[in-house]
Amino acid sequence: MANKKITLLATIIAITKTDEITVKQTIRNKNINDFEDGFEYYSALDSGCKIIITEYAGNFYSSEIEVIDCNGFLNKYP
């Protein structure tokens, strides 16, 4: 069942990558306090994503991309 759900999810969302460039961008940005969030941010930015959905939206205070939590996303995009 989990495999079916993940397969369905993968058909409707963008899956980005984290590579050497993403790591270096994160390291260079002194405003990023959470390394993992930095990976997510630069991976989304480099992939042309329009929204980051996370339960830690407050960690993306200087984001150029809209950042929203799951409930906010479901309310905004029903």
Short mmCIF file of C-alpha atoms in Angstrom, two decimals:
data_model
loop_
_atom_site.label_atom_id
_atom_site.label_comp_id
_atom_site.label_asym_id
_atom_site.label_seq_id
_atom_site.Cartn_x
_atom_site.Cartn_y
_atom_site.Cartn_z
CA MET A 1 0.00 0.00 0.00
CA ALA A 2 2.82 2.40 0.86
CA ASN A 3 4.48 1.74 -2.50
CA LYS A 4 1.24 2.57 -4.33
CA LYS A 5 0.85 5.82 -2.39
CA ILE A 6 4.45 6.87 -3.00
CA THR A 7 4.09 6.04 -6.69
CA LEU A 8 0.95 8.19 -6.91
CA LEU A 9 2.60 11.03 -5.02
CA ALA A 10 5.65 10.91 -7.30
CA THR A 11 3.42 11.45 -10.33
CA ILE A 12 1.98 14.72 -9.01
CA ILE A 13 4.92 16.42 -7.31
CA ALA A 14 8.37 17.49 -8.46
CA ILE A 15 11.26 15.53 -7.03
CA THR A 16 14.44 17.57 -6.88
CA LYS A 17 18.08 16.62 -6.43
CA THR A 18 20.80 17.60 -4.01
CA ASP A 19 24.26 17.73 -5.51
CA GLU A 20 27.64 19.40 -5.00
CA ILE A 21 26.30 22.76 -6.18
CA THR A 22 23.39 22.61 -3.72
CA VAL A 23 25.77 21.80 -0.87
CA LYS A 24 28.13 24.67 -1.77
CA GLN A 25 25.24 27.16 -2.07
CA THR A 26 24.05 26.13 1.39
CA ILE A 27 27.53 26.47 2.90
CA ARG A 28 28.01 29.96 1.39
CA ASN A 29 24.72 31.32 2.74
CA LYS A 30 25.42 32.42 6.32
CA ASN A 31 21.70 33.13 6.86
CA ILE A 32 20.88 29.42 6.76
CA ASN A 33 20.78 28.01 10.28
CA ASP A 34 19.58 24.51 9.41
CA PHE A 35 21.78 22.72 6.88
CA GLU A 36 19.03 20.32 5.78
CA ASP A 37 16.63 23.20 5.14
CA GLY A 38 19.36 24.84 3.07
CA PHE A 39 19.61 21.73 0.90
CA GLU A 40 15.84 21.73 0.45
CA TYR A 41 15.77 25.43 -0.38
CA TYR A 42 18.54 25.43 -2.97
CA SER A 43 17.35 22.18 -4.48
CA ALA A 44 13.88 23.70 -4.93
CA LEU A 45 15.29 26.98 -6.24
CA ASP A 46 17.60 25.26 -8.75
CA SER A 47 14.74 23.05 -9.95
CA GLY A 48 12.38 25.97 -10.56
CA CYS A 49 9.89 25.00 -7.85
CA LYS A 50 7.21 27.55 -7.01
CA ILE A 51 6.37 26.28 -3.51
CA ILE A 52 8.16 24.52 -0.67
CA ILE A 53 5.79 22.55 1.55
CA THR A 54 7.23 21.98 5.03
CA GLU A 55 6.18 21.95 8.65
CA TYR A 56 9.16 24.23 9.35
CA ALA A 57 8.15 27.22 7.23
CA GLY A 58 9.69 29.61 9.77
CA ASN A 59 13.14 28.30 8.90
CA PHE A 60 12.80 29.73 5.38
CA TYR A 61 12.44 33.38 6.40
CA SER A 62 14.51 34.74 3.50
CA SER A 63 13.08 32.46 0.80
CA GLU A 64 12.47 33.71 -2.72
CA ILE A 65 9.97 30.84 -3.12
CA GLU A 66 6.62 30.60 -1.37
CA VAL A 67 6.96 28.41 1.74
CA ILE A 68 3.83 26.95 3.29
CA ASP A 69 2.90 24.18 5.72
CA CYS A 70 0.75 21.20 4.75
CA ASN A 71 -2.51 22.58 6.13
CA GLY A 72 -1.89 25.95 4.56
CA PHE A 73 -1.25 24.26 1.23
CA LEU A 74 -4.44 22.20 1.42
CA ASN A 75 -6.45 25.30 2.34
CA LYS A 76 -4.92 27.44 -0.39
CA TYR A 77 -4.96 24.80 -3.14
CA PRO A 78 -8.03 22.61 -2.45
#
